[in-house]
Coordinates of C-alpha atoms in Angstrom, one line a residue:
S1 CA 15.7 -74.5 -35.0
F2 CA 18.2 -76.4 -37.1
D3 CA 17.2 -79.8 -38.5
S4 CA 18.0 -82.6 -36.2
Y5 CA 20.5 -80.2 -34.6
P6 CA 23.3 -80.7 -33.6
G7 CA 23.9 -84.0 -35.7
S8 CA 22.4 -83.6 -39.2
H9 CA 24.4 -82.5 -42.1
A10 CA 21.5 -79.9 -42.9
G11 CA 21.8 -78.7 -39.4
R12 CA 25.6 -78.2 -39.6
A13 CA 25.2 -76.5 -42.9
R14 CA 22.6 -74.0 -41.7
E15 CA 24.5 -73.2 -38.7
A16 CA 27.8 -72.7 -40.6
A17 CA 26.2 -70.3 -42.7
W18 CA 24.5 -68.2 -40.2
L19 CA 26.5 -68.3 -37.0
P20 CA 29.5 -66.5 -38.2
R21 CA 27.4 -63.6 -40.0
A22 CA 25.6 -63.3 -36.4
G23 CA 28.9 -62.7 -34.9
I24 CA 28.2 -65.2 -32.3
L25 CA 31.2 -67.6 -33.0
G26 CA 35.0 -66.9 -32.9
A27 CA 37.6 -69.6 -33.7
T28 CA 36.3 -71.5 -30.7
S29 CA 37.9 -75.0 -29.8
L30 CA 34.5 -76.3 -30.8
D31 CA 34.9 -75.0 -34.2
R32 CA 38.5 -76.4 -34.7
R33 CA 37.3 -79.7 -33.8
R34 CA 34.5 -79.7 -36.4
R35 CA 36.8 -78.7 -39.1
S36 CA 39.5 -81.3 -38.0
G37 CA 36.6 -84.1 -37.7
G38 CA 38.1 -84.8 -34.5
G39 CA 36.6 -85.5 -31.2
A40 CA 33.2 -86.8 -30.2
A41 CA 30.3 -84.9 -31.1
P42 CA 29.6 -82.4 -28.3
T43 CA 26.3 -82.2 -26.1
R44 CA 23.8 -79.3 -27.0
G45 CA 24.7 -78.1 -23.5
A46 CA 28.4 -77.8 -23.9
M47 CA 28.0 -76.2 -27.6
W48 CA 26.0 -73.6 -25.9
A49 CA 28.2 -73.0 -22.9
E50 CA 31.1 -72.4 -25.1
R51 CA 29.6 -69.8 -27.3
R52 CA 28.8 -66.2 -26.2
V53 CA 24.8 -66.3 -27.0
P54 CA 23.4 -63.0 -27.2
S55 CA 20.4 -62.1 -25.3
P56 CA 17.1 -62.8 -27.5
R57 CA 16.3 -58.9 -26.8
G58 CA 19.0 -57.6 -28.7
G59 CA 18.7 -59.9 -31.8
H60 CA 20.6 -60.1 -35.2
P61 CA 18.9 -58.8 -38.4
G62 CA 18.1 -61.5 -40.9
R63 CA 18.4 -64.6 -38.9
P64 CA 15.6 -67.2 -39.4
D65 CA 13.0 -67.3 -36.8
G66 CA 13.6 -70.9 -35.7
I67 CA 17.3 -69.9 -34.8
R68 CA 15.9 -66.8 -32.9
A69 CA 13.4 -69.2 -30.8
H70 CA 16.5 -71.8 -30.5
E71 CA 18.7 -69.1 -29.1
A72 CA 16.0 -67.5 -26.9
R73 CA 15.5 -71.1 -25.2
C74 CA 19.4 -71.4 -24.7
V75 CA 19.5 -68.2 -22.9
T76 CA 16.4 -68.8 -21.0
M77 CA 17.9 -72.1 -19.5
G78 CA 21.0 -70.8 -18.4
R79 CA 22.2 -71.7 -14.8
V80 CA 21.1 -69.8 -11.8
T81 CA 24.4 -67.9 -10.3
W82 CA 24.6 -67.7 -6.4
F83 CA 23.7 -64.1 -6.2
E84 CA 20.5 -64.9 -8.4
A85 CA 19.6 -67.6 -6.0
I86 CA 19.6 -65.2 -2.9
V87 CA 17.6 -62.9 -4.7
L88 CA 15.0 -65.5 -6.3
G89 CA 15.0 -67.2 -2.9
I90 CA 13.8 -63.8 -1.2
V91 CA 11.2 -63.2 -3.9
Q92 CA 9.8 -66.7 -3.7
G93 CA 9.7 -66.6 0.2
L94 CA 7.9 -63.2 -0.1
T95 CA 5.3 -64.0 -2.7
E96 CA 4.6 -67.7 -2.4
F97 CA 1.6 -67.4 0.1
L98 CA 0.4 -63.8 -0.9
P99 CA -2.0 -63.7 -3.7
I100 CA 0.2 -62.0 -6.0
S101 CA 1.7 -65.0 -7.7
S102 CA 5.4 -66.1 -6.9
S103 CA 6.0 -67.8 -10.4
A104 CA 5.1 -64.5 -12.1
H105 CA 7.6 -62.5 -9.9
L106 CA 10.4 -65.0 -10.4
L107 CA 9.6 -64.8 -14.3
I108 CA 9.8 -61.1 -14.1
V109 CA 12.8 -60.6 -11.9
G110 CA 14.7 -63.0 -14.1
Q111 CA 14.0 -61.0 -17.1
L112 CA 14.5 -57.7 -15.6
F113 CA 17.8 -58.3 -13.6
F114 CA 19.3 -61.5 -15.0
D115 CA 20.0 -61.0 -18.5
G116 CA 16.5 -61.8 -19.8
R117 CA 16.7 -65.5 -18.0
D118 CA 13.7 -67.4 -16.8
P119 CA 15.1 -69.6 -13.8
G120 CA 13.2 -72.4 -15.3
A121 CA 10.2 -74.5 -14.0
A122 CA 12.3 -77.1 -12.2
F123 CA 14.1 -74.2 -10.1
T124 CA 10.8 -72.9 -9.3
A125 CA 9.2 -76.1 -8.4
V126 CA 12.2 -76.9 -6.1
T127 CA 12.3 -73.8 -4.3
Q128 CA 8.8 -74.1 -3.5
I129 CA 9.7 -77.2 -1.5
G130 CA 11.1 -74.4 1.0
T131 CA 8.1 -72.4 1.3
E132 CA 5.8 -75.6 1.7
S133 CA 8.2 -76.8 4.3
A134 CA 7.4 -73.4 6.0
V135 CA 3.7 -74.3 5.9
I136 CA 4.5 -77.8 7.5
V137 CA 6.3 -76.3 10.2
Y138 CA 3.7 -73.6 11.0
F139 CA 1.0 -76.0 10.9
A140 CA 3.0 -79.0 12.4
K141 CA 0.4 -79.7 15.1
D142 CA -2.6 -79.7 12.7
I143 CA -0.9 -81.6 10.1
W144 CA 0.6 -84.3 12.7
R145 CA -2.9 -84.5 14.1
I146 CA -4.7 -85.0 10.6
I147 CA -2.2 -87.4 9.5
S148 CA -2.1 -89.4 12.6
R149 CA -5.9 -89.9 12.9
W150 CA -6.3 -90.4 9.2
S151 CA -3.8 -93.4 9.5
L152 CA -5.8 -94.8 12.5
A153 CA -8.7 -94.5 10.4
L154 CA -7.0 -96.7 7.7
V155 CA -6.8 -99.6 10.2
G156 CA -10.2 -99.2 11.5
K157 CA -9.0 -97.7 14.9
L158 CA -11.1 -94.3 14.3
P159 CA -14.3 -93.8 12.2
Q160 CA -14.2 -92.3 9.1
S161 CA -16.6 -89.5 10.2
D162 CA -13.9 -88.1 12.5
P163 CA -13.2 -84.4 11.6
D164 CA -9.6 -84.8 10.9
V165 CA -10.1 -87.9 9.2
R166 CA -12.4 -86.4 6.7
M167 CA -9.9 -83.5 6.3
G168 CA -7.1 -85.7 5.5
W169 CA -9.4 -87.4 2.8
M170 CA -10.5 -84.0 1.6
V171 CA -6.9 -82.5 1.2
I172 CA -6.2 -86.0 -0.9
A173 CA -9.1 -85.3 -3.2
G174 CA -8.5 -81.7 -3.5
S175 CA -5.0 -82.3 -4.6
L176 CA -6.0 -84.8 -7.5
P177 CA -6.8 -82.1 -9.9
I178 CA -3.6 -80.3 -9.9
S179 CA -1.6 -83.3 -9.8
V180 CA -3.2 -85.0 -12.9
L181 CA -3.4 -81.7 -15.0
G182 CA 0.1 -80.9 -14.1
L183 CA 1.4 -84.3 -15.5
L184 CA -0.8 -84.0 -18.4
F185 CA 0.4 -80.7 -19.5
E186 CA 3.9 -80.6 -18.2
G187 CA 5.3 -79.5 -21.5
A188 CA 3.1 -76.6 -21.7
I189 CA 3.7 -75.6 -18.0
D190 CA 7.3 -75.8 -18.5
S191 CA 7.7 -73.8 -21.7
G192 CA 4.4 -72.3 -23.6
L193 CA 2.8 -70.8 -20.6
R194 CA 6.0 -69.2 -19.3
N195 CA 5.2 -66.0 -21.4
L196 CA 5.2 -63.0 -20.0
W197 CA 2.0 -61.7 -22.0
I198 CA 0.2 -64.7 -20.5
T199 CA 1.4 -63.7 -17.1
A200 CA 0.2 -60.2 -17.3
A201 CA -3.3 -61.2 -18.5
M202 CA -3.5 -63.7 -15.6
L203 CA -2.0 -61.1 -13.3
A204 CA -5.1 -58.7 -14.1
G205 CA -7.8 -61.3 -14.6
V206 CA -7.3 -63.1 -11.2
A207 CA -7.1 -59.8 -9.6
I208 CA -10.7 -59.2 -10.9
V209 CA -11.8 -62.4 -9.8
L210 CA -10.4 -61.9 -6.3
A211 CA -12.0 -58.6 -6.1
V212 CA -15.4 -59.8 -7.0
A213 CA -15.1 -62.8 -4.6
D214 CA -13.9 -60.5 -1.8
R215 CA -16.9 -58.1 -2.5
V216 CA -19.6 -61.0 -2.6
A217 CA -18.1 -63.2 0.3
K218 CA -20.3 -64.0 3.0
N219 CA -17.5 -65.1 5.5
E220 CA -19.7 -67.3 7.3
R221 CA -18.5 -70.9 6.7
T222 CA -15.9 -72.4 9.1
I223 CA -13.2 -75.1 8.3
E224 CA -15.5 -77.8 9.9
Q225 CA -18.2 -77.0 7.3
L226 CA -16.2 -77.9 4.4
T227 CA -18.1 -80.4 2.3
W228 CA -16.7 -83.0 -0.5
K229 CA -18.3 -80.9 -3.3
H230 CA -16.4 -77.7 -2.2
A231 CA -13.2 -79.7 -1.4
I232 CA -12.7 -81.0 -5.0
S233 CA -14.2 -77.5 -6.4
L234 CA -11.2 -75.9 -4.6
G235 CA -8.8 -78.5 -6.0
F236 CA -9.8 -77.2 -9.5
W237 CA -9.2 -73.8 -8.2
Q238 CA -5.9 -74.5 -7.0
A239 CA -5.2 -76.3 -10.5
L240 CA -5.5 -72.7 -12.4
A241 CA -2.1 -71.9 -10.4
L242 CA -0.4 -74.1 -13.1
I243 CA -0.5 -71.0 -15.2
P244 CA 2.1 -68.6 -14.1
G245 CA 0.6 -65.4 -12.9
V246 CA -2.6 -67.0 -11.4
S247 CA -1.2 -67.6 -7.9
R248 CA -2.2 -70.8 -5.9
S249 CA -3.2 -69.1 -2.9
G250 CA -5.1 -66.2 -4.9
A251 CA -7.0 -68.8 -7.0
T252 CA -8.0 -71.0 -3.9
I253 CA -8.8 -68.2 -1.4
S254 CA -11.0 -66.6 -4.4
G255 CA -12.9 -70.0 -4.8
G256 CA -13.3 -70.2 -0.9
L257 CA -14.8 -66.7 -0.6
F258 CA -17.3 -67.8 -3.5
M259 CA -18.5 -70.7 -1.4
G260 CA -19.1 -68.5 1.8
Y261 CA -16.0 -69.3 3.6
R262 CA -14.2 -66.9 6.1
R263 CA -11.1 -65.1 4.6
E264 CA -9.0 -66.7 7.4
V265 CA -10.4 -70.3 6.8
A266 CA -10.0 -70.0 3.0
A267 CA -6.5 -68.9 3.6
R268 CA -5.8 -71.5 6.0
Y269 CA -7.3 -74.4 3.7
A270 CA -5.5 -73.1 0.9
F271 CA -2.1 -73.6 2.5
L272 CA -2.9 -76.9 3.8
L273 CA -4.2 -78.1 0.3
A274 CA -0.9 -76.7 -1.5
V275 CA 1.3 -79.1 0.5
P276 CA 0.8 -82.6 -1.1
A277 CA 0.8 -81.0 -4.8
V278 CA 3.7 -78.4 -4.3
M279 CA 5.9 -81.2 -2.4
A280 CA 5.2 -83.9 -5.0
S281 CA 6.0 -81.3 -7.8
G282 CA 9.3 -80.2 -6.4
L283 CA 10.5 -83.7 -5.4
Y284 CA 9.6 -84.8 -9.1
K285 CA 11.5 -81.8 -10.7
L286 CA 14.5 -82.7 -8.5
K287 CA 15.5 -84.9 -11.4
D288 CA 16.2 -81.8 -13.3
I289 CA 18.5 -79.9 -11.2
G290 CA 22.1 -80.1 -12.1
D291 CA 21.2 -80.8 -15.7
D292 CA 23.1 -78.7 -18.3
T293 CA 20.2 -76.5 -19.0
T294 CA 19.1 -75.6 -15.7
A295 CA 20.0 -74.7 -12.3
A296 CA 22.9 -76.1 -10.1
W297 CA 22.2 -78.0 -7.0
G298 CA 24.0 -75.2 -4.7
P299 CA 22.4 -72.3 -5.6
T300 CA 18.9 -74.1 -5.8
L301 CA 19.4 -75.5 -2.2
L302 CA 20.3 -71.9 -1.0
A303 CA 17.3 -70.3 -2.5
T304 CA 15.3 -73.1 -1.0
V305 CA 16.3 -72.5 2.5
I306 CA 16.1 -68.7 2.1
A307 CA 12.5 -69.2 0.9
F308 CA 11.6 -71.4 3.8
G309 CA 12.7 -68.6 6.5
I310 CA 10.9 -65.8 4.7
G311 CA 7.9 -67.8 3.9
Y312 CA 7.5 -68.8 7.5
V313 CA 7.1 -65.1 8.5
V314 CA 4.7 -64.5 5.6
I315 CA 2.5 -67.1 6.7
A316 CA 2.0 -65.6 10.2
W317 CA 1.6 -62.2 8.9
L318 CA -1.0 -63.1 6.3
L319 CA -3.2 -65.1 8.6
K320 CA -3.2 -62.5 11.0
Y321 CA -3.9 -59.7 8.4
V322 CA -7.0 -61.2 6.5
A323 CA -8.6 -62.1 9.7
S324 CA -9.6 -58.2 9.9
H325 CA -8.9 -57.1 6.6
T326 CA -10.0 -57.5 2.8
F327 CA -7.7 -58.5 -0.4
T328 CA -8.1 -55.0 -1.8
I329 CA -4.4 -54.1 -1.3
F330 CA -3.4 -57.4 -3.2
V331 CA -6.0 -56.7 -5.7
V332 CA -4.6 -53.1 -6.5
Y333 CA -0.9 -54.6 -6.5
R334 CA -1.8 -57.0 -8.9
L335 CA -3.5 -54.7 -11.5
A336 CA -0.3 -52.2 -11.0
L337 CA 2.0 -55.2 -11.7
A338 CA 0.1 -56.4 -14.5
A339 CA -0.1 -52.7 -16.2
V340 CA 3.8 -52.1 -15.5
L341 CA 4.4 -55.7 -17.1
V342 CA 2.4 -54.9 -20.2
G343 CA 4.3 -51.6 -20.5
L344 CA 7.8 -53.3 -20.4
L345 CA 6.8 -55.9 -22.9
A346 CA 5.1 -53.4 -25.3
T347 CA 8.3 -51.1 -25.2
G348 CA 10.6 -54.0 -25.7
T349 CA 12.3 -53.4 -22.5
I350 CA 11.8 -57.2 -21.8
A351 CA 11.2 -60.3 -23.7
A352 CA 8.1 -62.2 -23.5
T353 CA 10.0 -65.6 -23.2

């Protein structure tokens, strides 16, 4: 990227030397202000909003790699439109609870259909509030019972050995790994890990893990048999979903199957375990919505509402499906999607970032 861009003399010189050759700039009002020395220095968001930045797929020969990366980031962080929000909300609702990775699908859809633009980590996290709200509504009775009894135990009106009280503490303990790791590696999660080569590898890798777990699963343990060791271990399985392509439900369900829990029990606990972490992540990322380089409030809220409605239907279907079926269909789908994604990347049809 330009040295201390946009404020330094070196950065302005490099920009002036390269941008006209690349054909990006015409005689914009920004350029005229710079030549005349008038006006306040524009923000990076204003600068790139005024310029017609080409997609990083196309490229211009001879431009520095740093500029290519900077240009790619500017395209990646473009605003999500209303139409894109509708599509991405549908995708989020359909894929959040299935073990196929919603973040992977949002990345791929953005690259294929929306000029190679990643909707961004903030948009993804906030729309997940919609799907997790669907979990809260669907399991409202269970969640209310757990919270109310856990609260009573805090003031000594119920014993800590009560099953619902234990479940409350276990969900809290299981949420700690993803919360801590998410904060520690926020920078990598928001940028470096949002690479479609990594996504393709995770789609295929977790498919194999899920297939093995499904095959060796004893399908014996119930939710009442959940131990502290298993609760914390499942929290680390869930934390793997910080990498796009893993799937929060896919990782947690795989861990539950390896530990001998029934398929529907593993899925049910995966949904409950996700609520604190996903809601916290979404609320934390609310501060980034409306920024010049990310999604606007209107489209984001629309996508969130759509994700809620579709997500509710998917929860009901999945719990009924896994009660009498294996996860083979999802394993096959993940492997096929990974193969298609690798093909698209290898042929240059879509960009990795």
